[in-house]
Coordinates of C-alpha atoms and ligand atoms in Angstrom, one line a residue:
X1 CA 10.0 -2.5 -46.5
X2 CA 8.3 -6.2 -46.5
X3 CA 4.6 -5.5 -45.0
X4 CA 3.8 -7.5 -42.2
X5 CA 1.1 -9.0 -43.8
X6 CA 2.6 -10.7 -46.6
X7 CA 6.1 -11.2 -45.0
X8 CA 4.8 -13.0 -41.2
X9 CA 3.0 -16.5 -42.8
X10 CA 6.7 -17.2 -44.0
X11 CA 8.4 -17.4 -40.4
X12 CA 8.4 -20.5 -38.4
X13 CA 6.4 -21.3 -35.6
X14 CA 9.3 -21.3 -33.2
X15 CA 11.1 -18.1 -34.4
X16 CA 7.1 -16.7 -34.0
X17 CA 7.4 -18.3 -30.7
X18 CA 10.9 -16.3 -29.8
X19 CA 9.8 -12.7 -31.3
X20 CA 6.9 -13.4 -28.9
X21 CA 8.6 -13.7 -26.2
X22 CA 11.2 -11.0 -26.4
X23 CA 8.3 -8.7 -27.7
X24 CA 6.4 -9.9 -24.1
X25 CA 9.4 -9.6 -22.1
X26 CA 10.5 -6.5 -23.4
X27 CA 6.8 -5.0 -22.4
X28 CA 7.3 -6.5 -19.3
X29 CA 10.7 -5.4 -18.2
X30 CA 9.7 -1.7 -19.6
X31 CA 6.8 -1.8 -17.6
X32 CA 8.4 -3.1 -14.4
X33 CA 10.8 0.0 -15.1
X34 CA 8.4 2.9 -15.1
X35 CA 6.9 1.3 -12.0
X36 CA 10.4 1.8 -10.5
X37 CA 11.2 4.8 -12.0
X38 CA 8.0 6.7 -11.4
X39 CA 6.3 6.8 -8.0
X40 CA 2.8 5.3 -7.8
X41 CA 2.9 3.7 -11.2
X42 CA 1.9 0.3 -10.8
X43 CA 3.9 -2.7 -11.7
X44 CA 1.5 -4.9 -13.6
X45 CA 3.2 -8.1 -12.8
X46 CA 2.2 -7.1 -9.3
X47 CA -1.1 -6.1 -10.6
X48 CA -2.2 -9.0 -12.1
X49 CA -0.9 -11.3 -9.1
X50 CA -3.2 -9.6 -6.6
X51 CA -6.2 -9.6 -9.2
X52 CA -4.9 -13.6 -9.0
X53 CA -5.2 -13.7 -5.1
X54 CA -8.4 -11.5 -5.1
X55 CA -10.5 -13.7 -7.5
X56 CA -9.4 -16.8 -5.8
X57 CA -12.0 -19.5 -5.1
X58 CA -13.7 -20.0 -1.9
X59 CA -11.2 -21.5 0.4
X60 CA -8.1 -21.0 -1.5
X61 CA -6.4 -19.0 1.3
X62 CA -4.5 -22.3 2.2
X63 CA -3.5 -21.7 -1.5
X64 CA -2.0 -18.2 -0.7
X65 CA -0.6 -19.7 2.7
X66 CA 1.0 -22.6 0.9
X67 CA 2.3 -21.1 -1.8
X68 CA 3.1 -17.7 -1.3
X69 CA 2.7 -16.8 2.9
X70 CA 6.2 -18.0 3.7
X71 CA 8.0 -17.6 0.1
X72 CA 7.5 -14.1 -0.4
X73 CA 5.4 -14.6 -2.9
X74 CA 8.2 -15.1 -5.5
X75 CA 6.3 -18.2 -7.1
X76 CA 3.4 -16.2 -7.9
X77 CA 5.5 -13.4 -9.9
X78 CA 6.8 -16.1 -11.4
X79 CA 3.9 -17.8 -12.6
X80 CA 2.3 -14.3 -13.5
X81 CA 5.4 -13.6 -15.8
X82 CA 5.2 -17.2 -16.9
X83 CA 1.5 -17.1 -18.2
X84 CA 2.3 -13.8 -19.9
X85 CA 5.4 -14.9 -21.9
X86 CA 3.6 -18.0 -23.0
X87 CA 0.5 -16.2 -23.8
X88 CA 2.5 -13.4 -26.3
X89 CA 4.5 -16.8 -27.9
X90 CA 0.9 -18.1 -28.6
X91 CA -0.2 -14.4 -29.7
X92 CA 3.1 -14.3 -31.9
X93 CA 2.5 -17.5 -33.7
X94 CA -1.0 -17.3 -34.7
X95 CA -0.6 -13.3 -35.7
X96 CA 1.6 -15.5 -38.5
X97 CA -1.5 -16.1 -40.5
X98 CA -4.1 -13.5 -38.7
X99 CA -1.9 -10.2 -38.6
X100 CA -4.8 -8.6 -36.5
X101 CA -4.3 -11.3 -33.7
X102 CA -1.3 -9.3 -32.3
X103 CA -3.3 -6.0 -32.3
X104 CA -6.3 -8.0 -30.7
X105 CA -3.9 -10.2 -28.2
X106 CA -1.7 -7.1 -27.3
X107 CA -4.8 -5.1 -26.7
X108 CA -6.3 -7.2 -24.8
X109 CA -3.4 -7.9 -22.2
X110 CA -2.8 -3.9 -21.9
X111 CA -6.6 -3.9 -21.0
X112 CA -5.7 -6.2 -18.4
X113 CA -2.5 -4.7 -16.8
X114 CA -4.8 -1.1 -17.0
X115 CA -7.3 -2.4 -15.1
X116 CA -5.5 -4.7 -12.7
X117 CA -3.5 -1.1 -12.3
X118 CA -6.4 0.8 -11.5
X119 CA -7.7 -1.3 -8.6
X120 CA -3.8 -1.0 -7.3
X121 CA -5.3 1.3 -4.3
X122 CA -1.4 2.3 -4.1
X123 CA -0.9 3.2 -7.6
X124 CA -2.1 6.5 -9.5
X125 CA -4.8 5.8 -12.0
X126 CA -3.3 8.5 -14.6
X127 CA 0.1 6.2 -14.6
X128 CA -1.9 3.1 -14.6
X129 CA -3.1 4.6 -17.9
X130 CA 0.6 5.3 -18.6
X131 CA 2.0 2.0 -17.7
X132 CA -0.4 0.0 -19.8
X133 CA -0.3 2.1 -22.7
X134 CA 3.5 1.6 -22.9
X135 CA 3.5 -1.6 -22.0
X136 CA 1.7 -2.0 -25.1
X137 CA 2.9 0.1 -27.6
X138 CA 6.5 -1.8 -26.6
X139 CA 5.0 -5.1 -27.4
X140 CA 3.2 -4.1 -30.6
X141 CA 6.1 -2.0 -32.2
X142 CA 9.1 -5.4 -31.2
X143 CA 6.8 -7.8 -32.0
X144 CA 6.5 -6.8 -35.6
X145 CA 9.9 -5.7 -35.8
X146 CA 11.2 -8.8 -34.8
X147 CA 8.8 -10.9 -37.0
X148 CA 10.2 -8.5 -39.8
X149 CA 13.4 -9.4 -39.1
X150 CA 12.4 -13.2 -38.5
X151 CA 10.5 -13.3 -42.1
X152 CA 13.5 -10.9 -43.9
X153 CA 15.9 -14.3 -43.7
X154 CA 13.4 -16.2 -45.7
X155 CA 12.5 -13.9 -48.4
X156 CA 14.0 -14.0 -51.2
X157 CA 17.0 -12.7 -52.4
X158 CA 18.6 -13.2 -48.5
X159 CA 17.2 -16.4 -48.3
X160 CA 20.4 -17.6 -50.1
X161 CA 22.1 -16.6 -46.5
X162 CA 19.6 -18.5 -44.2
X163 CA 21.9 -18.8 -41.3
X164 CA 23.1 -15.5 -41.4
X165 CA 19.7 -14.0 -41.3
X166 CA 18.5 -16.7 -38.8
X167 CA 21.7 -15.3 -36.3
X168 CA 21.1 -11.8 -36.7
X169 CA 17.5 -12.2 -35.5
X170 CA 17.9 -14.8 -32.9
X171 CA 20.9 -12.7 -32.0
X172 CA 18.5 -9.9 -31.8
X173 CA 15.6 -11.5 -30.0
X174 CA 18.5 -12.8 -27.0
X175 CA 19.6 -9.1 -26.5
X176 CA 16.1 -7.6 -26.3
X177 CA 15.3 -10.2 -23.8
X178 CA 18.7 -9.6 -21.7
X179 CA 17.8 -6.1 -22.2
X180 CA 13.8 -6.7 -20.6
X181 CA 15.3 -9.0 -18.2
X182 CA 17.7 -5.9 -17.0
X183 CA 15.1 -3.5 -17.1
X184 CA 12.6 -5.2 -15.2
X185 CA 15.5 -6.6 -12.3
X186 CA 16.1 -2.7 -12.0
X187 CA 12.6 -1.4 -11.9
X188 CA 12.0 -4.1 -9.2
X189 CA 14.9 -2.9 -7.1
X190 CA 13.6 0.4 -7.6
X191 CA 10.1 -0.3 -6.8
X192 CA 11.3 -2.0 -3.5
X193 CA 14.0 0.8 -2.1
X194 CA 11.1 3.2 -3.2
X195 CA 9.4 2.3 -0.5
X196 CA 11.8 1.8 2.0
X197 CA 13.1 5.0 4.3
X198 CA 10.1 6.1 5.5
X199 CA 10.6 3.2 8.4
X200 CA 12.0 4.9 11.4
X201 CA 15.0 3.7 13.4
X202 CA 14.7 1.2 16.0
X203 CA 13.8 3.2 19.3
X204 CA 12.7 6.0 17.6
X205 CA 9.1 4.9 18.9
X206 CA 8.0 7.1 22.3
X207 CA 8.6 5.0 25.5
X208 CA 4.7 3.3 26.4
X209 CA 3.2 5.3 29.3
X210 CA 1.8 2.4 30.7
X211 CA 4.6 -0.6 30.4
X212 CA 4.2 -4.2 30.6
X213 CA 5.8 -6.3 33.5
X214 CA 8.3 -8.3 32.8
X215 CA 6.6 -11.5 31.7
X216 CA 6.4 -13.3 35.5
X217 CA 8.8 -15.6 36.9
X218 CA 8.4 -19.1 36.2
X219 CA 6.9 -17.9 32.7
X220 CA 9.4 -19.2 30.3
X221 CA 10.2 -23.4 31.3
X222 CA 13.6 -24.4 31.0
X223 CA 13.4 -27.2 27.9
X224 CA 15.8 -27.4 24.9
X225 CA 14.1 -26.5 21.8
X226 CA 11.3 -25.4 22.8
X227 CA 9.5 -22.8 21.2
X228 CA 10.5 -19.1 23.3
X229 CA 7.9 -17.4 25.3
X230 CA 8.6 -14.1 23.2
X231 CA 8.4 -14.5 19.4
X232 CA 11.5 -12.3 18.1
X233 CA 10.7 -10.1 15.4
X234 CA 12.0 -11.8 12.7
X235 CA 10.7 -15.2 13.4
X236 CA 7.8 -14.1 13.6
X237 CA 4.7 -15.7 11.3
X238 CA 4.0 -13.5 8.3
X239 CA 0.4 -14.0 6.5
X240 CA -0.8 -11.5 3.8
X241 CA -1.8 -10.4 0.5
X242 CA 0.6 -8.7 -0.5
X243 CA 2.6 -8.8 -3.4
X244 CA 5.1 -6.0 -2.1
X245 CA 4.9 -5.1 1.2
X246 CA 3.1 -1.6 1.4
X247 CA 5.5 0.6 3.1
X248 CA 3.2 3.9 3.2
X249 CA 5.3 7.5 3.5
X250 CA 4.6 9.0 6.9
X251 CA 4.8 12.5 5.9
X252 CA 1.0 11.5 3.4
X253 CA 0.1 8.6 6.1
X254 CA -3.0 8.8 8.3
X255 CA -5.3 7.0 10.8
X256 CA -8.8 7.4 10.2
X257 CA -11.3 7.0 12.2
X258 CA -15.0 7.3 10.6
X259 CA -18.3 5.4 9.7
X260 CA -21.2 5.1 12.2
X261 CA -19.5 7.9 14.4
X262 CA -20.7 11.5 16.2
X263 CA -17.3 13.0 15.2
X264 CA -14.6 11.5 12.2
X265 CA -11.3 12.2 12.7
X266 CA -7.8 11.1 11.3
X267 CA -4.0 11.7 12.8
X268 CA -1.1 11.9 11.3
X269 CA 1.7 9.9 12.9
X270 CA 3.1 11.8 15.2
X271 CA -0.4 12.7 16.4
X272 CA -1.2 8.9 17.0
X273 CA 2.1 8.2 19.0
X274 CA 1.8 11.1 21.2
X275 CA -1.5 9.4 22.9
X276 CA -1.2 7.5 25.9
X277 CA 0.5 4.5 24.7
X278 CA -0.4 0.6 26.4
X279 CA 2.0 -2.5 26.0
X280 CA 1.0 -5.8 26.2
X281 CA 1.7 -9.2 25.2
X282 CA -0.6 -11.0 22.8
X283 CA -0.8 -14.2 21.1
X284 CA -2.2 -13.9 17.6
X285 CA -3.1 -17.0 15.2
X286 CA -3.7 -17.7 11.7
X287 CA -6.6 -19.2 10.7
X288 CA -5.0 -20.8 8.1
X289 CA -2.4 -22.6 11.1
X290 CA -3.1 -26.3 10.5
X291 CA -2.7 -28.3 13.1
X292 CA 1.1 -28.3 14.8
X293 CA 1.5 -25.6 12.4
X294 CA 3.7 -22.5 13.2
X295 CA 1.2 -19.8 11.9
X296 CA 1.2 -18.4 15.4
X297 CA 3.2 -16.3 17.8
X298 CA 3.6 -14.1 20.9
X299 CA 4.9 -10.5 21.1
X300 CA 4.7 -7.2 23.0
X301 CA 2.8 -5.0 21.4
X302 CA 3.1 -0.9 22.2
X303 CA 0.2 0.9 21.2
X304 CA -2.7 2.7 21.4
X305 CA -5.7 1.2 23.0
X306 CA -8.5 1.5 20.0
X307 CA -11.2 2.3 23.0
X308 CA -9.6 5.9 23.7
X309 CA -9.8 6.0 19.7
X310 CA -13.3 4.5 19.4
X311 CA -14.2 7.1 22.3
X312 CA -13.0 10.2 20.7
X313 CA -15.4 9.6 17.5
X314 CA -18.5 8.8 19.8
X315 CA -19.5 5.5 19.1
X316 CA -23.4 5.0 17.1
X317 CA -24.9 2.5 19.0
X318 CA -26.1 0.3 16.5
X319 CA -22.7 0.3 14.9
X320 CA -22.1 -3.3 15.4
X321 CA -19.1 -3.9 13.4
X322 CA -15.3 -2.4 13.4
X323 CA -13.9 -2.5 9.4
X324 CA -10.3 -2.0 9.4
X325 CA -8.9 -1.0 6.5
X326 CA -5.0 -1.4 5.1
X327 CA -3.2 1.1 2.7
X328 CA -3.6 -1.8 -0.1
X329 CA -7.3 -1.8 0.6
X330 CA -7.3 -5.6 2.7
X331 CA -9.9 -5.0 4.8
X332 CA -11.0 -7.5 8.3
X333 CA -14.3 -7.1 10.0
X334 CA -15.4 -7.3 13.9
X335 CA -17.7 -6.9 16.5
X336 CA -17.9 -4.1 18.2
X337 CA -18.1 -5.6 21.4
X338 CA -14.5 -6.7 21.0
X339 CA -12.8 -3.5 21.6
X340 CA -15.6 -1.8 23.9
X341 CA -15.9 -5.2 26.2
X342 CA -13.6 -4.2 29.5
X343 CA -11.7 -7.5 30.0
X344 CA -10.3 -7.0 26.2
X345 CA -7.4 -4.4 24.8
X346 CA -8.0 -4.3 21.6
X347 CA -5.4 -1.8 20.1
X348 CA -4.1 -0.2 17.6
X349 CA -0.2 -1.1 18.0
X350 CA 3.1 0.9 16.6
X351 CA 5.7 -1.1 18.0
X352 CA 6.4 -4.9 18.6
X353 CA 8.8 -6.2 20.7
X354 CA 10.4 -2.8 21.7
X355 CA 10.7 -2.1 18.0
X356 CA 8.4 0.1 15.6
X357 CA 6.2 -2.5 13.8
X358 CA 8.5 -4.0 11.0
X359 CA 7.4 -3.6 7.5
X360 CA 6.6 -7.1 7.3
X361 CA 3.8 -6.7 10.0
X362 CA 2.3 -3.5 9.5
X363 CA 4.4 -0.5 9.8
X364 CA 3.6 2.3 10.7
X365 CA 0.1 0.5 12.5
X366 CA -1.6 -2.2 12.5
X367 CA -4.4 -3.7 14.5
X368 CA -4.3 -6.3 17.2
X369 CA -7.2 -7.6 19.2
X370 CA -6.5 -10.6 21.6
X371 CA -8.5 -13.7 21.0
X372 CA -9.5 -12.8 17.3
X373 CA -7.7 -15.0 14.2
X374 CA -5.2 -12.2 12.1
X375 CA -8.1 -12.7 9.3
X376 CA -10.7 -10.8 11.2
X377 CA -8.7 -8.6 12.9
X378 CA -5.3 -7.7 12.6
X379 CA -5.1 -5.5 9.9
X380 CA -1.5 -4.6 8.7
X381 CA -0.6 -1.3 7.3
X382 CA -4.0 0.4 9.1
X383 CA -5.3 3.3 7.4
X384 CA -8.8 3.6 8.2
X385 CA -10.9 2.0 11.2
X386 CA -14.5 2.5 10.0
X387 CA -18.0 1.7 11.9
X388 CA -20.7 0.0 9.9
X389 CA -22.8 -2.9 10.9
X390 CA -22.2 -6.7 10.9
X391 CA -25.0 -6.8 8.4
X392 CA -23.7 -4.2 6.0
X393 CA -19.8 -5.0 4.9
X394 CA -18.2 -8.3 4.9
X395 CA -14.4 -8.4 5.0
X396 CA -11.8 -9.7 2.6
X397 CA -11.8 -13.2 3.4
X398 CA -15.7 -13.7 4.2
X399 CA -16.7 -13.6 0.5
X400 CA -13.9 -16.1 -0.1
X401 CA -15.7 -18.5 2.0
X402 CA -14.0 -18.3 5.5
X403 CA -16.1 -17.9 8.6
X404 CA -17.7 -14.2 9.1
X405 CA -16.3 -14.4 12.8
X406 CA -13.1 -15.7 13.9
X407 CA -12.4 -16.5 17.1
X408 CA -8.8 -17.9 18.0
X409 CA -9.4 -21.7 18.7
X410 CA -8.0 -23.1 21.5
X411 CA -4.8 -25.5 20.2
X412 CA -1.6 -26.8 21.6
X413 CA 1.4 -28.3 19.6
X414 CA 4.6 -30.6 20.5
X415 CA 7.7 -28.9 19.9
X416 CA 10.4 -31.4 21.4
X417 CA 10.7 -34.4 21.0
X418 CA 9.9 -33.9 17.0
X419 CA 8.0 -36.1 15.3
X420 CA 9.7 -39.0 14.0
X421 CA 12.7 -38.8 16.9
X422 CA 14.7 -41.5 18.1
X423 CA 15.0 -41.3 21.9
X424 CA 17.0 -43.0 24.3
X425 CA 15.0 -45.0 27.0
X426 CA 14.6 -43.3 30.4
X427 CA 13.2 -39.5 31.6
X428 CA 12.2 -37.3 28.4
X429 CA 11.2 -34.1 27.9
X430 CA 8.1 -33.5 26.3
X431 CA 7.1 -29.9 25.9
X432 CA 5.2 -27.3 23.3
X433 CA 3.1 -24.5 23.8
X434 CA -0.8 -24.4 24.1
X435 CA -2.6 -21.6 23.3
X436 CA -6.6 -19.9 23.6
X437 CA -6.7 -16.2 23.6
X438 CA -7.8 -14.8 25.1
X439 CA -10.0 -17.1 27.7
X440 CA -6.1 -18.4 28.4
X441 CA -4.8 -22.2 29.1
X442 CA -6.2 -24.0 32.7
X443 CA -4.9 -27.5 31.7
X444 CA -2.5 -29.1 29.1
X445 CA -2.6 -33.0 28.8
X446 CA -0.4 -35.5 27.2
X447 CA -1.2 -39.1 25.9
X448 CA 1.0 -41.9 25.2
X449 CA -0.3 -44.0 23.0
X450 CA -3.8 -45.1 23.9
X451 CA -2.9 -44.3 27.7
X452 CA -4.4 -41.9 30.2
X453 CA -4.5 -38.7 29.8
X454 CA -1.3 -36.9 31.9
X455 CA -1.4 -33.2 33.4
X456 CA 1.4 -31.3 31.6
X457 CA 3.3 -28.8 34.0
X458 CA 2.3 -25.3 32.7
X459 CA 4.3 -22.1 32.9
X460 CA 2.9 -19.4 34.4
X461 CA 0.7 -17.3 31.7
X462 CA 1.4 -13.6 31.2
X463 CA -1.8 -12.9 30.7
X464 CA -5.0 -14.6 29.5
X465 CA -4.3 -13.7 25.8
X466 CA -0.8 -15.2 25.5
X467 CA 0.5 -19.0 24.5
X468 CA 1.7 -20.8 27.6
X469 CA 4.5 -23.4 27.6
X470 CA 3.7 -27.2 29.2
X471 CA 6.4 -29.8 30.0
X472 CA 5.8 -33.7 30.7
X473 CA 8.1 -35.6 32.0
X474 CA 7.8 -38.6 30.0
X475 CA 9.2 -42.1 31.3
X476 CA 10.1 -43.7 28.0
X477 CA 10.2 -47.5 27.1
X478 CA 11.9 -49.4 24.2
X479 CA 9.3 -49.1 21.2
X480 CA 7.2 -47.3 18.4
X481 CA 5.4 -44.5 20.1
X482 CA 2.6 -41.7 19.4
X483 CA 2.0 -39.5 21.5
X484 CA -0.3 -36.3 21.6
X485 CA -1.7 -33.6 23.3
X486 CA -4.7 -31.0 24.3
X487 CA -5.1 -28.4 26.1
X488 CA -8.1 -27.0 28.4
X489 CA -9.1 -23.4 28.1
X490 CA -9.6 -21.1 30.9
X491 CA -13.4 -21.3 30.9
X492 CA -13.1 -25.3 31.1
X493 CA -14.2 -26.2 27.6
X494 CA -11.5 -29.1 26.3
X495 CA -9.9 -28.6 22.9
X496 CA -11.9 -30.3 20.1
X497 CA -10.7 -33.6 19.5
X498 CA -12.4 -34.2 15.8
X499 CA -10.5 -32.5 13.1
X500 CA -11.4 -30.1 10.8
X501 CA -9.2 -28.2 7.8
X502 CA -8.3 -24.8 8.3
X503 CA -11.6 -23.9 6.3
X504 CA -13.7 -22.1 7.2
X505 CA -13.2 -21.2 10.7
X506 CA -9.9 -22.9 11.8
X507 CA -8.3 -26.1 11.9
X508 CA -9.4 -28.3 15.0
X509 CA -7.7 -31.7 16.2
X510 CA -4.9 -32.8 18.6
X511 CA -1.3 -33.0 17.8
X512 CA 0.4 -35.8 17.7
X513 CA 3.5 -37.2 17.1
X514 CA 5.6 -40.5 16.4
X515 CA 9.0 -41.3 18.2
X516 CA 11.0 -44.7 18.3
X517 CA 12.1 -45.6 22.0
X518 CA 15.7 -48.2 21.7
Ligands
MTE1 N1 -3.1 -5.5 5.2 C1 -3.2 -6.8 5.6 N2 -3.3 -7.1 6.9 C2 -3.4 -8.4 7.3 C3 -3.4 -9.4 6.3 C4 -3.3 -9.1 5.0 O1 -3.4 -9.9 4.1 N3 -3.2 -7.7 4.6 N4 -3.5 -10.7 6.8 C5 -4.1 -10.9 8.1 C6 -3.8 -12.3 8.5 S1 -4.7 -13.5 7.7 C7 -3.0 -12.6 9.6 S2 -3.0 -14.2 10.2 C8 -2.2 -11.6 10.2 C9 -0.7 -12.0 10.3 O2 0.0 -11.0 10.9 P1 1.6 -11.2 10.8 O3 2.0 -11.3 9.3 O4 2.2 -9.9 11.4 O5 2.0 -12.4 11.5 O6 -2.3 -10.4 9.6 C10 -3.5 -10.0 9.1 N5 -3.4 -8.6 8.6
MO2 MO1 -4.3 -15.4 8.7

């Protein structure tokens, strides 16, 4: 046996490089396996990502939104797995001259994947110990196994058979990484079909004891591509933290209901859908919706009006704030006032669209409370609704710098023509939706270039806390054109016309658009 100390300095910074990252790899993919093979160990590629998106900087949410909101977050396991590969490469090479550099560099990382484990609030902390512990004894024990093997072609006497030496260990390093690569593609499918099953079949939700009429006639205008009254499930905007979608087991699942309160209480889900169920349409936003943006949408929601819930525990006066908690410990922040006001249904919804809430938005509950952006209020995957005070807990996104309270701004967006359209002289149709929950839409306005201001045709609102559709009839000349669009919201005030990014408290600004007339 060559010891590692005297053997390592001999092999070459790019077989150092490979050992590392089949060592790495190998860590990983084990890792990832366990997390798939064992029920509530943590993966710590996951791990690490939402450690990434929890210590962003203020106003990075765009950051999340760009990046991961729409791409299922692929890029960032990507880059998490990147950054590790690269960092046990480096680790690999320098333990060449410093032996103790792997220990350090190894130990390190499984200090990280531990802790980013432990604050997993869906993993258990005794296999966080596990997977990190493996994790790195996997990436101590093939890193210096494959730097042996690395360092055994250049010692003398094989060093007369460099290239069969050099082979045999690249040969080596390539199957340990299709191995890590096979592992960690299986513990991922694992870790996802682990948590599927415990959504119910479509219609398995109990039928609403108060329904919703139909949306009214005249509510949905007749106009090629615009965008429907209803959004359908899966079109529907998706905005969150997380990583893997929680998908909590029913059978453990529960609804708490706690804080400044006479009388806690929690239900299990069968408890929770056997109360009088409400359905309503509501329009909810993302803060993060720039403007024209498509971070918005419209569906029925079935569910269970937080009052009755807010009722049952007795209410402390002075609680001013409603915390609701997910399963993966996101948390929003309200006031009070917005569920106990009378003109507002805040609730606690199970089903969307006639569906139980897909995974994707909350199963089994989630919160919904018209007029407030997602960030505040809509909490996915509900566990817990606590009472606390404005003063004494600010939400997720408030330390991250976005705005402590978040109500929906009023906005309004061209869907046809799109921007950039050529369109034959003559009648048009331009049309979008405009949207203020919940004070609702009194007037929608369109501009042609630096013209008057035009009253769009509106359709007629479900409710005050929906998106209504506007048409203009638009007589169209030969020529480069811009046009845009606001909307008035049912208490009078006129969208704001300066613009603002998305940060802190929503994006403001008018929509506009550019079409060529010939
Ligand atoms: N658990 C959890 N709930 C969450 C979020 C989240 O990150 N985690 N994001 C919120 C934000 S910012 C928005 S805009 C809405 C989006 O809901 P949707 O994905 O169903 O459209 O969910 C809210 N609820
Ligand atoms: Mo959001």
């Amino acid at each position: 046996m060559v010891p590692a100390e005297s053997a390592t300095p001999l092999v070459s910074r790019r077989d150092a490089a490979l050992a590392g990252l089949a060592a790495g790899g190998l860590a990983l993919g084990i890792a990832e396996l366990v997390a798939g093979l064992l029920p509530g160990a943590p993966s710590p590629i996951i791990a690490v990502g939402d450690l990434v998106i929890a210590l962003q900087p203020p106003g990075a949410k765009q950051l999340v939104v760009d990046l991961f909101g729409l791409a299922d977050k692929l890029i960032l396991n990507l880059v998490v797995i990147a950054v590790a590969l690269a960092a046990a490469a480096g680790i690999a090479i320098a333990s060449r001259t410093r032996p103790v550099v792997a220990t350090l560099g190894i130990t390190v990382f499984g200090l990280l994947a531990l802790g980013a484990g432990l604050r997993d609030p869906l993993a258990e902390p005794l296999l966080a110990i596990v997977v990190a512990l493996v994790a790195s004894l996997v990436a101590w024990f093939a890193l210096r196994w494959l730097l042996r093997l690395a360092a055994r072609r250049m010692t003398p006497p094989v060093a007369e058979m460099p290239a069969w030496g050099r082979r045999r260990f690249i040969g080596t390093s390539i199957a340990v990484i299709g191995a890590a690569a096979t592992g960690g593609v299986l513990g991922r499918t694992l870790l996802a079909q682990a948590r599927e099953g415990a959504v119910p079949q479509a219609g398995a939700l109990p039928a609403p004891d108060a329904t919703a009429p139909p949306p009214p006639a005249g509510a949905s205008l007749d106009v090629a591509g615009i965008t429907p009254l209803v959004t359908p499930n899966e079109r529907f905007y998706r905005i969150d933290t997380a990583l893997l979608v929680p998908r909590p087991r029913l059978e453990t699942w529960r609804l708490v209901v706690t804080g400044m309160v006479d009388s806690p209480f929690q239900l299990t889900y069968d408890e929770l859908v056997a109360l009088p169920l409400i359905e309503q349409y509501v329009t909810i936003a993302c803060v993060s919706n720039e403007v024209g943006g498509d971070l918005v949408g419209n569906a029925l929601w079935r569910g269970v009006r937080l009052k009755e819930l807010l009722e049952r525990a007795g209410v402390a006066p002075d609680a001013t704030q409603i915390v609701g908690r997910s399963v993966d410990g996101f948390t929003v922040g309200f006031p009070t006032v917005h569920a106990l006001a009378e003109e507002r249904e805040a609730m606690v919804a199970v089903g969307m669209n006639g569906e139980p809430l897909p995974a994707d938005h909350g199963f089994p509950a989630r919160l919904i409370v018209p007029g407030l952006f997602g960030y505040v209020s809509a909490t996915k995957w509900l566990t817990e609704i606590e009472l606390t005070t404005l003063d004494a807990f600010d939400a997720y996104w408030v330390p991250l710098g976005w705005a402590k309270q978040g109500p929906i701004l009023t906005q309004s967006r061209i869907d046809v023509p799109r921007s950039g359209a050529s369109l034959p002289v003559g009648s048009t149709a331009v049309a979008g939706v405009a949207w203020a929950p919940d004070r609702g839409i009194s007037k929608v306005e369109v501009q042609v270039d630096e013209g008057d201001w035009a009253d769009a045709e509106l359709s007629v609102p479900i409710s005050d806390a929906t998106w209504v559709q506007w048409l203009y009839r638009w007589d169209a000349v030969a020529g480069a054109h811009a046009l845009r669009v606001r909307a008035t919201d049912g208490q009078g005030e006129v969208q704001e016309e300066r613009r603002t990014p998305p940060p802190p408290d929503g994006a403001r600004g008018y929509h506009a658009i550019d079409v060529t007339v010939a």
